XYZ file of C-alpha atoms in Angstrom:
580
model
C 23.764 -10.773 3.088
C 22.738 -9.929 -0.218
C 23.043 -10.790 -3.790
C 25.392 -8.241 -6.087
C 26.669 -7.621 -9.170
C 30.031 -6.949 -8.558
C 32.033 -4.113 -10.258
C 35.660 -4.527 -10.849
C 36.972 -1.020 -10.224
C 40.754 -2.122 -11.222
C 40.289 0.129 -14.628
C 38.490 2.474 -12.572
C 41.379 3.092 -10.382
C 43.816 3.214 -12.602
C 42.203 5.223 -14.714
C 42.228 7.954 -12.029
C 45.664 7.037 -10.628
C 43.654 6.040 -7.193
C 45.333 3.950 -4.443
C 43.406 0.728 -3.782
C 41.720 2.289 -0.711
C 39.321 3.400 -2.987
C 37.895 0.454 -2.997
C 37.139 0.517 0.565
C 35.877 4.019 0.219
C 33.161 3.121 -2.562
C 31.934 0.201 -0.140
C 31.794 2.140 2.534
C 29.989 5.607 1.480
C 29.877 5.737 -2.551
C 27.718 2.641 -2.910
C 25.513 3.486 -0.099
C 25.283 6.957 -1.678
C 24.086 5.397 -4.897
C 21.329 3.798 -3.420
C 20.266 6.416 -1.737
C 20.257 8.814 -5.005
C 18.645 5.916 -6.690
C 16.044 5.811 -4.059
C 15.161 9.738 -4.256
C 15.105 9.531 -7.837
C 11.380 10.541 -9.485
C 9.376 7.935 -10.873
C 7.684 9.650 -13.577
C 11.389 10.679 -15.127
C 15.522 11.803 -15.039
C 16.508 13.449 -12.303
C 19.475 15.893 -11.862
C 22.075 15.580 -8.988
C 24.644 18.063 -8.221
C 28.001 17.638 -6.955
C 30.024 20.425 -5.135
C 33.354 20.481 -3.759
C 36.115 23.245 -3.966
C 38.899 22.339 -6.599
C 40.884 19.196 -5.979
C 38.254 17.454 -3.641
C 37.517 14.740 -6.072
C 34.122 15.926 -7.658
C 34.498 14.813 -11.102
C 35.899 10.729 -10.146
C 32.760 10.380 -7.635
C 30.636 11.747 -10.449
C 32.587 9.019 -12.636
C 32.130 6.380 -10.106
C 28.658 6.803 -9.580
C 27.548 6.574 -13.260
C 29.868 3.513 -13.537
C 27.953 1.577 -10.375
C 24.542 2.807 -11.781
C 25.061 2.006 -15.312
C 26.587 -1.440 -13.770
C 24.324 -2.388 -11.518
C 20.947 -1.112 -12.424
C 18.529 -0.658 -15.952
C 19.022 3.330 -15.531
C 21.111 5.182 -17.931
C 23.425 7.822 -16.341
C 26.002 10.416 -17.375
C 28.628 12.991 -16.048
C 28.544 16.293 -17.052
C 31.100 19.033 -15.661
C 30.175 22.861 -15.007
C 33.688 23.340 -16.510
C 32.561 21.811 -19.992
C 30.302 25.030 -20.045
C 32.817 27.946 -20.025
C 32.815 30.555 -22.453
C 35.774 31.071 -24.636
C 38.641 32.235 -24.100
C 38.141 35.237 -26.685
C 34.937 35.576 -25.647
C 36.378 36.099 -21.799
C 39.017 38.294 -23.304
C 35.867 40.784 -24.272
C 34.519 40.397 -20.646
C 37.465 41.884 -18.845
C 37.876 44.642 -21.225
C 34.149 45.282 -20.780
C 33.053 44.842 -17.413
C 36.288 43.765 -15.476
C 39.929 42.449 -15.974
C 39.338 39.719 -13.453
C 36.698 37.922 -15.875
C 39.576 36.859 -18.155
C 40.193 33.900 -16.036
C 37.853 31.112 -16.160
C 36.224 29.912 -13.147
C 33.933 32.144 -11.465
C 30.177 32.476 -11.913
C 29.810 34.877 -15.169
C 32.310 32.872 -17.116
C 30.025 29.909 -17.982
C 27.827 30.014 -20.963
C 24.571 29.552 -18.848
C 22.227 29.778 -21.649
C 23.552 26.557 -23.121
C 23.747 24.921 -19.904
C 20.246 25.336 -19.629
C 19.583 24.398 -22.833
C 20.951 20.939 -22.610
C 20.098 19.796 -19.289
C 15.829 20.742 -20.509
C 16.744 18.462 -23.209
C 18.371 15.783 -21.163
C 15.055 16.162 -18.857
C 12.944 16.114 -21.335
C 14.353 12.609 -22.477
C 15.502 13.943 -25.516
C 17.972 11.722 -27.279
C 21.223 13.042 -29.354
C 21.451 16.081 -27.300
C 24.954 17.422 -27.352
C 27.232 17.073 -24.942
C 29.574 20.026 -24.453
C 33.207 19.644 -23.634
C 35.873 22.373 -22.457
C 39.794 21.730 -22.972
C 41.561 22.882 -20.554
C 45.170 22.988 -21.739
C 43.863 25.035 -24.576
C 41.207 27.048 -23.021
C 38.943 27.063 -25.032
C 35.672 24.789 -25.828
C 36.687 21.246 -27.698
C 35.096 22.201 -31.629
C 31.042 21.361 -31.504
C 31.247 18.820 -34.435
C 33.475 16.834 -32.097
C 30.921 17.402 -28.991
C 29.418 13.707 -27.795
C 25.876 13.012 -27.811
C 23.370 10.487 -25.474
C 22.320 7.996 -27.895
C 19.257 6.905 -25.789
C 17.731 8.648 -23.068
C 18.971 9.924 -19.512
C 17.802 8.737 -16.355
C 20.702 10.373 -14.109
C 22.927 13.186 -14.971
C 25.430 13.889 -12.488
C 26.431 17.961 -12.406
C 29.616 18.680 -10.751
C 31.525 21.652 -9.992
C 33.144 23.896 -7.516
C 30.120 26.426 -7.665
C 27.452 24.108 -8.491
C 24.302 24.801 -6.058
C 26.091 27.449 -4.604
C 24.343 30.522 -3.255
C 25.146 34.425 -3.861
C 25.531 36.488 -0.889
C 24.261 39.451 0.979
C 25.189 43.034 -0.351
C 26.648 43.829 2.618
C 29.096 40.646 2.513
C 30.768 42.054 -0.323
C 32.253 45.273 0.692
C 35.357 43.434 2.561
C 38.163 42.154 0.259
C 38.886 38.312 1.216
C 42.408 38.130 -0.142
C 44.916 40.155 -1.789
C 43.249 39.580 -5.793
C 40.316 41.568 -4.097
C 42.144 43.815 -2.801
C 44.317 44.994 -5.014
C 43.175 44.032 -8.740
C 39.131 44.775 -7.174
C 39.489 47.341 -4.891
C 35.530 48.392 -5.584
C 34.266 45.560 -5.573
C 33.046 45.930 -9.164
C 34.243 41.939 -10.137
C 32.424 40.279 -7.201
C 29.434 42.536 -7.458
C 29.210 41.295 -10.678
C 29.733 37.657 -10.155
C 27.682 37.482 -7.039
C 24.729 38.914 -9.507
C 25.376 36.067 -11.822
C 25.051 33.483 -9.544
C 21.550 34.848 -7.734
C 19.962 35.346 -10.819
C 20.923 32.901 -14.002
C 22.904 30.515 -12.291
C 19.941 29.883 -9.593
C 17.659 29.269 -12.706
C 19.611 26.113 -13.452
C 20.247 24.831 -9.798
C 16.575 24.861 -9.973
C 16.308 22.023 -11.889
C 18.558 20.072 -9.201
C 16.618 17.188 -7.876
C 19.818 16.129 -5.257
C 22.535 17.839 -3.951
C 25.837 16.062 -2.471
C 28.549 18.026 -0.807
C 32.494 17.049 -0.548
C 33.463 19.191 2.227
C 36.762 20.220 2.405
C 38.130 20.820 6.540
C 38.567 24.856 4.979
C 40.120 26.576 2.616
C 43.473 26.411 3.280
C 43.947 22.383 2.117
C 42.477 23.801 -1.484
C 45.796 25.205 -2.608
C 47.756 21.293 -1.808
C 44.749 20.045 -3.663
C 44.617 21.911 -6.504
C 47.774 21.685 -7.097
C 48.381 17.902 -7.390
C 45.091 17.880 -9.257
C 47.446 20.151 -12.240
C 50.192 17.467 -11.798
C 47.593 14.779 -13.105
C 46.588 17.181 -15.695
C 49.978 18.475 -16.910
C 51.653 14.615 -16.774
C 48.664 13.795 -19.083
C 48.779 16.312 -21.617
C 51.348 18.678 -21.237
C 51.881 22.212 -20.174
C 49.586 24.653 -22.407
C 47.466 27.925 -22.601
C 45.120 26.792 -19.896
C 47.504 25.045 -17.380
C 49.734 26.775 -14.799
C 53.047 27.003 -12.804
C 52.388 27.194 -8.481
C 52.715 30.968 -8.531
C 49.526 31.091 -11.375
C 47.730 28.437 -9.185
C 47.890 30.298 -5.916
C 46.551 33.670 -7.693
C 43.788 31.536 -9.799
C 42.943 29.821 -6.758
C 41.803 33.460 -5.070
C 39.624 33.813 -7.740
C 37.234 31.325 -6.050
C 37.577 31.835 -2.147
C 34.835 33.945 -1.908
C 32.450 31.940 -2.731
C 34.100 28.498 -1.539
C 34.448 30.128 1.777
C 30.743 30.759 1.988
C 30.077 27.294 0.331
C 32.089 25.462 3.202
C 29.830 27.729 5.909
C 25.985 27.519 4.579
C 25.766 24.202 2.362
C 26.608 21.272 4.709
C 23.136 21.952 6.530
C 21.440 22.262 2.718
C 22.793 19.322 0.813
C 21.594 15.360 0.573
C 24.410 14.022 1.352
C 27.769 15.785 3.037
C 31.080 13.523 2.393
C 32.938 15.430 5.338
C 36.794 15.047 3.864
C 40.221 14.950 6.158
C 42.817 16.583 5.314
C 44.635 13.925 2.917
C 41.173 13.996 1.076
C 40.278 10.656 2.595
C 36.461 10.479 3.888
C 36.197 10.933 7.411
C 32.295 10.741 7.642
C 28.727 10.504 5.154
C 25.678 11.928 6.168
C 22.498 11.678 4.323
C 19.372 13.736 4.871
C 17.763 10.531 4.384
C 19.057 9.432 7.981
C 16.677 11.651 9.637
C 14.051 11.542 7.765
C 11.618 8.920 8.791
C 10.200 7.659 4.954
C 6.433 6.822 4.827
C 5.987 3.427 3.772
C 2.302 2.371 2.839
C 0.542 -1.082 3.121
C -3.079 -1.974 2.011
C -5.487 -3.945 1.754
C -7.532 -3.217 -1.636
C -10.924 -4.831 -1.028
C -12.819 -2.817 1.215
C -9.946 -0.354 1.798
C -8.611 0.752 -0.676
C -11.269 -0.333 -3.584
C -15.024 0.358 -3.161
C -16.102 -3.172 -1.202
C -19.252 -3.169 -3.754
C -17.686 -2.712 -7.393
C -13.887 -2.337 -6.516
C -13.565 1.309 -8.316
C -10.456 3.551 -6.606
C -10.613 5.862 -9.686
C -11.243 9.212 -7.793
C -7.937 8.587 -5.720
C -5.807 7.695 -8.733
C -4.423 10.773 -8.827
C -3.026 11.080 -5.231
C -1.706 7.725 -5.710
C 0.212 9.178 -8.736
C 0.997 11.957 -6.721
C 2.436 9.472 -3.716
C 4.211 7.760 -6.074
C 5.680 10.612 -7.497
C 7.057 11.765 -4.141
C 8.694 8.458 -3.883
C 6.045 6.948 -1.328
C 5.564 3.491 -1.845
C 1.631 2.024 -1.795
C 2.170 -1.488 -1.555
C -1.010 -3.753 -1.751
C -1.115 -6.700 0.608
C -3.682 -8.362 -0.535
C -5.849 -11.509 0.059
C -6.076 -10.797 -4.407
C -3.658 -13.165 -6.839
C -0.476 -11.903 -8.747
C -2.979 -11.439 -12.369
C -5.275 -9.772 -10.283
C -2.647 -6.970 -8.736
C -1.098 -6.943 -12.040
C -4.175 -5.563 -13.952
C -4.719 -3.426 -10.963
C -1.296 -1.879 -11.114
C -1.497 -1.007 -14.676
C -4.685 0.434 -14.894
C -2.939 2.705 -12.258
C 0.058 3.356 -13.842
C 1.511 2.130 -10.339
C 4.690 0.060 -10.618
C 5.314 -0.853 -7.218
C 6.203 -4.470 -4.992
C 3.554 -6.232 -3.350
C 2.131 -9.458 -1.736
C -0.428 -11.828 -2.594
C -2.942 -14.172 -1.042
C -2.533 -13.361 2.330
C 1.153 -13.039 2.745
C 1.792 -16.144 0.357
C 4.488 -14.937 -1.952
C 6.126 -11.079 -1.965
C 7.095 -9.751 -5.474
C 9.259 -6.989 -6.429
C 9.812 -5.240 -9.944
C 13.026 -6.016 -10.793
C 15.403 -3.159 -10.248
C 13.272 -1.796 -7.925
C 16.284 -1.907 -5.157
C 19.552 -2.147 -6.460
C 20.010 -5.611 -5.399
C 18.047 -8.620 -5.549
C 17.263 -9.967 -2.273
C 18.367 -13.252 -0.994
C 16.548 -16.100 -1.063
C 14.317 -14.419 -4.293
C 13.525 -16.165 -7.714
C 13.852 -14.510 -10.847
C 10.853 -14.052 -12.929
C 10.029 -12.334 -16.511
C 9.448 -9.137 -14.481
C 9.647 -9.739 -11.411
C 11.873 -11.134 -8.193
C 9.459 -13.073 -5.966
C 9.838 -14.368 -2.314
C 7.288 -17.437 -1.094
C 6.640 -17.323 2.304
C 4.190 -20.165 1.993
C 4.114 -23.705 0.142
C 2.099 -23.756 -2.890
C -1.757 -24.946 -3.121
C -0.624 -29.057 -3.358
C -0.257 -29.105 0.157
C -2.974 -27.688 1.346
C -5.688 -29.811 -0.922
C -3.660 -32.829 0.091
C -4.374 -32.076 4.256
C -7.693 -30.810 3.305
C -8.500 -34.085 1.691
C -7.156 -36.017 5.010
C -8.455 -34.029 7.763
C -11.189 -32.275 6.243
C -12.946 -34.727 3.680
C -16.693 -35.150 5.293
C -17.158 -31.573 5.953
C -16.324 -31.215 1.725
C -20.376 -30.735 1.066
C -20.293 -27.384 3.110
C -17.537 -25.700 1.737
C -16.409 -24.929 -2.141
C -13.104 -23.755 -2.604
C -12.392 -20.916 -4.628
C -10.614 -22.685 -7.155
C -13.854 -24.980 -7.840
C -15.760 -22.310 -8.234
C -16.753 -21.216 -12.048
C -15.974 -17.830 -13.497
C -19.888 -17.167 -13.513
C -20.032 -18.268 -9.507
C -17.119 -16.271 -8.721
C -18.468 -12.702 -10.410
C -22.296 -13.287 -8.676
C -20.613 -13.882 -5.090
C -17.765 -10.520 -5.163
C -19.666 -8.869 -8.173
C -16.168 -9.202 -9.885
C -16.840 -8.825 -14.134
C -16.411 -12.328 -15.662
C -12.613 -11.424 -16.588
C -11.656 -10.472 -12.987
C -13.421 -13.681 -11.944
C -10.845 -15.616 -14.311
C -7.651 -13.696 -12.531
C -9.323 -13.902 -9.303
C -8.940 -18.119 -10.046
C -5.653 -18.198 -10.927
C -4.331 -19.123 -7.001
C -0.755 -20.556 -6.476
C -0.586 -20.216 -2.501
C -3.954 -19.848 -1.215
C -7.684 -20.938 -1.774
C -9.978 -19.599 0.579
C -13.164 -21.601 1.575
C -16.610 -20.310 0.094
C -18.470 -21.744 3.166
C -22.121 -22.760 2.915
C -22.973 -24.840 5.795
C -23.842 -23.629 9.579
C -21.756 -21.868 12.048
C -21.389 -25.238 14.101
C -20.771 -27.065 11.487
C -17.812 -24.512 10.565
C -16.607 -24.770 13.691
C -16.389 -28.899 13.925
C -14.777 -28.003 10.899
C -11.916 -25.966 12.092
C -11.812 -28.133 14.873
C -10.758 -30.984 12.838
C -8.107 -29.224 10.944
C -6.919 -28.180 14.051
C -4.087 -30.449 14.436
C -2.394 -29.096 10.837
C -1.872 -25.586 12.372
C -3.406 -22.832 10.010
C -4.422 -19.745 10.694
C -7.768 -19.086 10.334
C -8.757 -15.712 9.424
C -12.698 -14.585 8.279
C -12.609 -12.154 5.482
C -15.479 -10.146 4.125
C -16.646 -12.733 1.816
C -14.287 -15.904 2.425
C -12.426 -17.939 4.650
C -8.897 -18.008 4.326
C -6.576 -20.772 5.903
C -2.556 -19.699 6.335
C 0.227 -21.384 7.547
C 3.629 -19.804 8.564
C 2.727 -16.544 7.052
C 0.069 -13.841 6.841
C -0.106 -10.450 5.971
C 2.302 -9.505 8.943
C 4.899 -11.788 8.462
C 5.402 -10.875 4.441
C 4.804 -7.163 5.419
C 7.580 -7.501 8.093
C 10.389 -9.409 5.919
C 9.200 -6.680 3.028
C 9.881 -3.630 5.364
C 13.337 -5.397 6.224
C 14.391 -5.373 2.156
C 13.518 -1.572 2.492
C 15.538 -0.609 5.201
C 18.860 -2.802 3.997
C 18.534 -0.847 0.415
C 17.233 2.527 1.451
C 19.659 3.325 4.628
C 16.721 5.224 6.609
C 14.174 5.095 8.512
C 10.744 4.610 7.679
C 7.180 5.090 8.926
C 4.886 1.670 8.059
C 1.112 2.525 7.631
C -0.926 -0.465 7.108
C -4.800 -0.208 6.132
C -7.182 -2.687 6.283
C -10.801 -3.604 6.906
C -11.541 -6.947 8.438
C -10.341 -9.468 10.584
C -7.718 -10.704 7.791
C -5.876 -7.863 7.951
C -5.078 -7.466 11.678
C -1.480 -8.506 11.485
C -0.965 -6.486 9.383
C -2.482 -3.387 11.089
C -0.635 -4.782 14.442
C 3.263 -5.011 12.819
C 2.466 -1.664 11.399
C 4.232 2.218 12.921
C 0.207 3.777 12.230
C -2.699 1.548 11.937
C -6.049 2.723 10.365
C -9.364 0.441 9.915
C -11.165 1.633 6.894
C -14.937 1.751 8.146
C -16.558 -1.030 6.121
C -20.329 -2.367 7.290
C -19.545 -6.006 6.020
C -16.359 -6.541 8.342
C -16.090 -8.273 11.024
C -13.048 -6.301 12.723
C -14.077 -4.282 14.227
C -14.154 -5.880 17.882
C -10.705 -6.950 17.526
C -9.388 -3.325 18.150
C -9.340 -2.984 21.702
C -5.120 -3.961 22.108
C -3.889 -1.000 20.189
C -4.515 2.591 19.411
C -6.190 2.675 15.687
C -7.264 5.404 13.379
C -10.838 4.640 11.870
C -11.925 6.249 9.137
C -14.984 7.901 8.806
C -16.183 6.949 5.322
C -15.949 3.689 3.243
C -13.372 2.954 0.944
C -12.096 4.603 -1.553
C -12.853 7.993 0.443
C -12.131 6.611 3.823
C -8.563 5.496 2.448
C -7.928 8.946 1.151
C -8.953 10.904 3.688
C -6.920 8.786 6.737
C -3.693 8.887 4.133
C -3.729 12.391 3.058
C -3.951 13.983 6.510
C -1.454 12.192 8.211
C 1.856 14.661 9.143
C 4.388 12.078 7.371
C 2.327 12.052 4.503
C 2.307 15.983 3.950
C 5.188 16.365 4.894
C 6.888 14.264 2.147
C 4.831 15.803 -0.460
C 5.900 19.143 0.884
C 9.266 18.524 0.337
C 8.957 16.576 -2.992
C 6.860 20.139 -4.427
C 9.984 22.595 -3.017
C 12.279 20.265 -4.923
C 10.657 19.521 -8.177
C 11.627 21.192 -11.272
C 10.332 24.965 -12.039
């Protein structure tokens, strides 16, 4: 289970004139279909996702829905726009069909959209450009609603949903176009002249602005034929609304208006369900008979690390030549999340100074915190924080100075703990800057042992706190004492949250460098030791097949990530699908 905000979609539905099985239907696909648009969406700003379906098919209330749930449920800002809200007018048609073809008096087909606004507004909206306007098309008039009246975004976009009929849609072969498809071509095209032209249109002006698409979802009609029943209660709404006009039309007008767009509908229902995102396969009474996702067979890289040693230099803790393929990952929408033996102040500073915005654990698998928002729902069993939803997998430090104190207490003048230490003490053992020392200090579920007596004498130690069950691990400078977590364990209940919000599959890469990071490495899909001459790990990685890297961190870390298949891979497909 998981914690919600729940909608009430009772205005929703009756806004729409829906049956209450819409409800079931937005639990069952249109939710999960958020989250997974919310998961593809860029980091580093809006994205644009398309929605096509032939007329009738329910395009524009899914578009309605989705902003709803977003704008509901999560800090983003979305919108709905409509290809339709883009036609030309009707005057301006009028001069069309006397000068390159009758046909292009009726609204509709690619050619009869005013593409240079189109693109216009949706670089503004990308650009997070604020009082953009919004245009809007009346159908029952035909003609665009006046500009002074046109909305505008008062703050900026995060989502725009684009729907239409033809939206993502792609022009055909030359070839494809000498055959008539119904009796409009036929007879009122017979050479072809009006489909020439609007295939043209739609390869060239109209692929400039699917361009810009970031996510594509399909409603997929079982063919052509159910369009006409559609489309034809979908003028019922629209007529019982507002009234018969200019731009509405008796059955006889809706069957010929309807040919208008079979070409390309046709070809739509044939070549885009093996394109899209996300295919909404629909029955016959428009009900959803089956969702699938691209996501669902794509396994998602999902990274882990260590920072000292493995992912920052183990001498002065500098990552800055691999800050920009950490951008990059991020970018992509591959998570980096630190595990870290390092305290929430300490990944905090880190995080900024790389623009990174991402969960991650502390002190050994202590506590695991998440941005808030990050998934669309905050996990059970989380606080909520200033900025943050956190998940302790440990008790805090009380506990373990109280059993240190009763087990431990004459082996206290060989051992320091790293809370006793000074700021000064702290920066001339890690060669952490006095400020890092001071985050470093600030521990709420771990304080590892600074160790200064023998090797027996460490071991009569551990010996002794035997009984109290920790898990002793050696790290490159300290010794750290867990109980009922460690890197593993947090890692494991972290990948879990994942998988619940994201829907797919993933591929866990953990990096590390010493023996405190071997659960880690062990509950991970691909493990790789970061070569490192001050650990200790080393022997412990004869149970598993391990990638080690050739050079030290921060080199070692980008050389293992960036050549792994997953890894290029997902950048390949982020680059085909980014903007321009």
């Amino acid at each position: 289970m998981q914690e919600t905000n729940i909608v009430d979609i009772t205005p929703f539905l009756a806004k729409h004139q829906l049956p209450l099985k819409y409800q079931y239907l937005s639990e069952q696909y249109f939710v999960p279909l958020a989250e997974d648009i919310l998961h593809s969406k860029p980091t580093d700003g809006p994205m644009l996702v398309a929605i096509n379906g032939c007329q009738g098919s329910g395009k524009t209330t899914l578009a309605d829905f989705l902003v709803t749930w977003i704008n509901c449920n999560t800090a983003f800002n979305s919108i709905a726009m409509s290809i339709d809200d883009f036609y030309h007018s009707h005057a301006h048609r009028q001069q069309l069909s006397k000068d390159v073809h009758p046909l292009f008096a009726t609204r509709g087909v690619p050619g009869t959209h005013d593409t240079a606004l189109m693109q216009q507004t949706f670089t503004a909206l990308l650009a997070g450009e604020v009082g953009v306007p919004l245009p809007q098309f009346d159908k029952q008039t035909d003609d665009p609603v006046t500009q002074a009246l046109w909305p505008t975004n008062k703050q900026p976009v995060d989502i725009i949903f684009f729907e239409g009929w033809c939206v993502g849609s792609i022009a055909q072969q030359p070839y494809q176009l000498h055959q008539s498809v119904n009796q409009l071509e036929q007879y009122e095209d017979p050479e072809g002249i009006w489909r020439r032209c609007v295939n043209s249109c739609l390869a060239n002006e109209y692929q400039d602005i699917f361009a810009m698409i970031d996510y594509t979802v399909m409603l997929k009609a079982p063919s052509f034929a159910d369009v006409y029943g559609w489309r034809l209660e979908q003028e019922q709404k629209l007529l019982s609304h507002k009234g018969r006009g200019q731009g509405t039309f008796d059955e006889q007008q809706l069957v010929r208006f309807i040919s208008h767009f079979e070409r390309i509908t046709r070809e739509n229902l044939t070549q885009l369900p093996e394109q899209v995102d996300a295919l909404l396969s629909l029955d016959k009474v428009r009900d959803i008979s089956a969702m699938k996702l691209r996501a669902d067979d794509v396994a998602m890289p999902l990274i882990f690390t260590d920072l000292d040693g493995t992912l920052l230099d183990h001498n002065d803790y500098q990552c800055t030549e691999i800050a920009p393929f950490l951008s990059q990952l991020s970018r992509a929408g591959i998570a980096v999340v630190f595990n870290t033996s390092k305290t929430f102040a300490e990944v905090i500073s880190l995080q900024k100074s790389l623009g990174l915005n991402q969960p991650f654990i502390i002190e050994n698998g202590g506590a695991v915190y998440i941005p808030k928002n990050y998934f669309s729902l905050k996990p059970i069993g989380c606080e909520e924080l200033d900025e943050h939803w956190r998940y302790a997998l440990s008790p805090t430090n009380k506990q373990l100075y109280s059993e240190l104190l009763e087990y431990g207490s004459e082996f206290s003048a060989y051992y320091r703990l790293f809370s006793q230490l000074s700021a000064q003490e702290v920066s001339q053992i890690t060669d952490l800057s006095l400020a890092q020392s001071e985050l470093a200090r600030i521990r709420e579920y771990s304080d590892p042992l600074f160790w200064q007596g023998t090797e027996q004498q460490l071991l009569d130690f551990l010996e002794a706190i035997k009984p109290l069950g920790y898990e002793v691990l050696i790290g490159g400078r300290f010794i750290h004492l867990n109980r009922s977590t460690n890197k593993g364990k947090a890692q494991n209940w972290l990948v879990e949250q994942f998988k619940k919000h994201c829907r797919h599959a993933f591929t866990t890469i953990a990096l590390g460098d010493s023996q405190n990071d071997m659960a880690m490495l062990d509950a991970a899909d691909i493990a790789i030791l970061i070569n490192n001459p001050a650990s200790k790990a080393k022997a412990k990685l004869s149970h598993k097949p391990w990638r080690v890297s050739e050079h030290p961190a921060p080199q070692g870390w980008l050389d293992e990530v960036a050549d792994l298949s997953v890894i290029k891979a997902q950048l390949a497909s982020k680059q085909e699908q980014s903007h321009g």
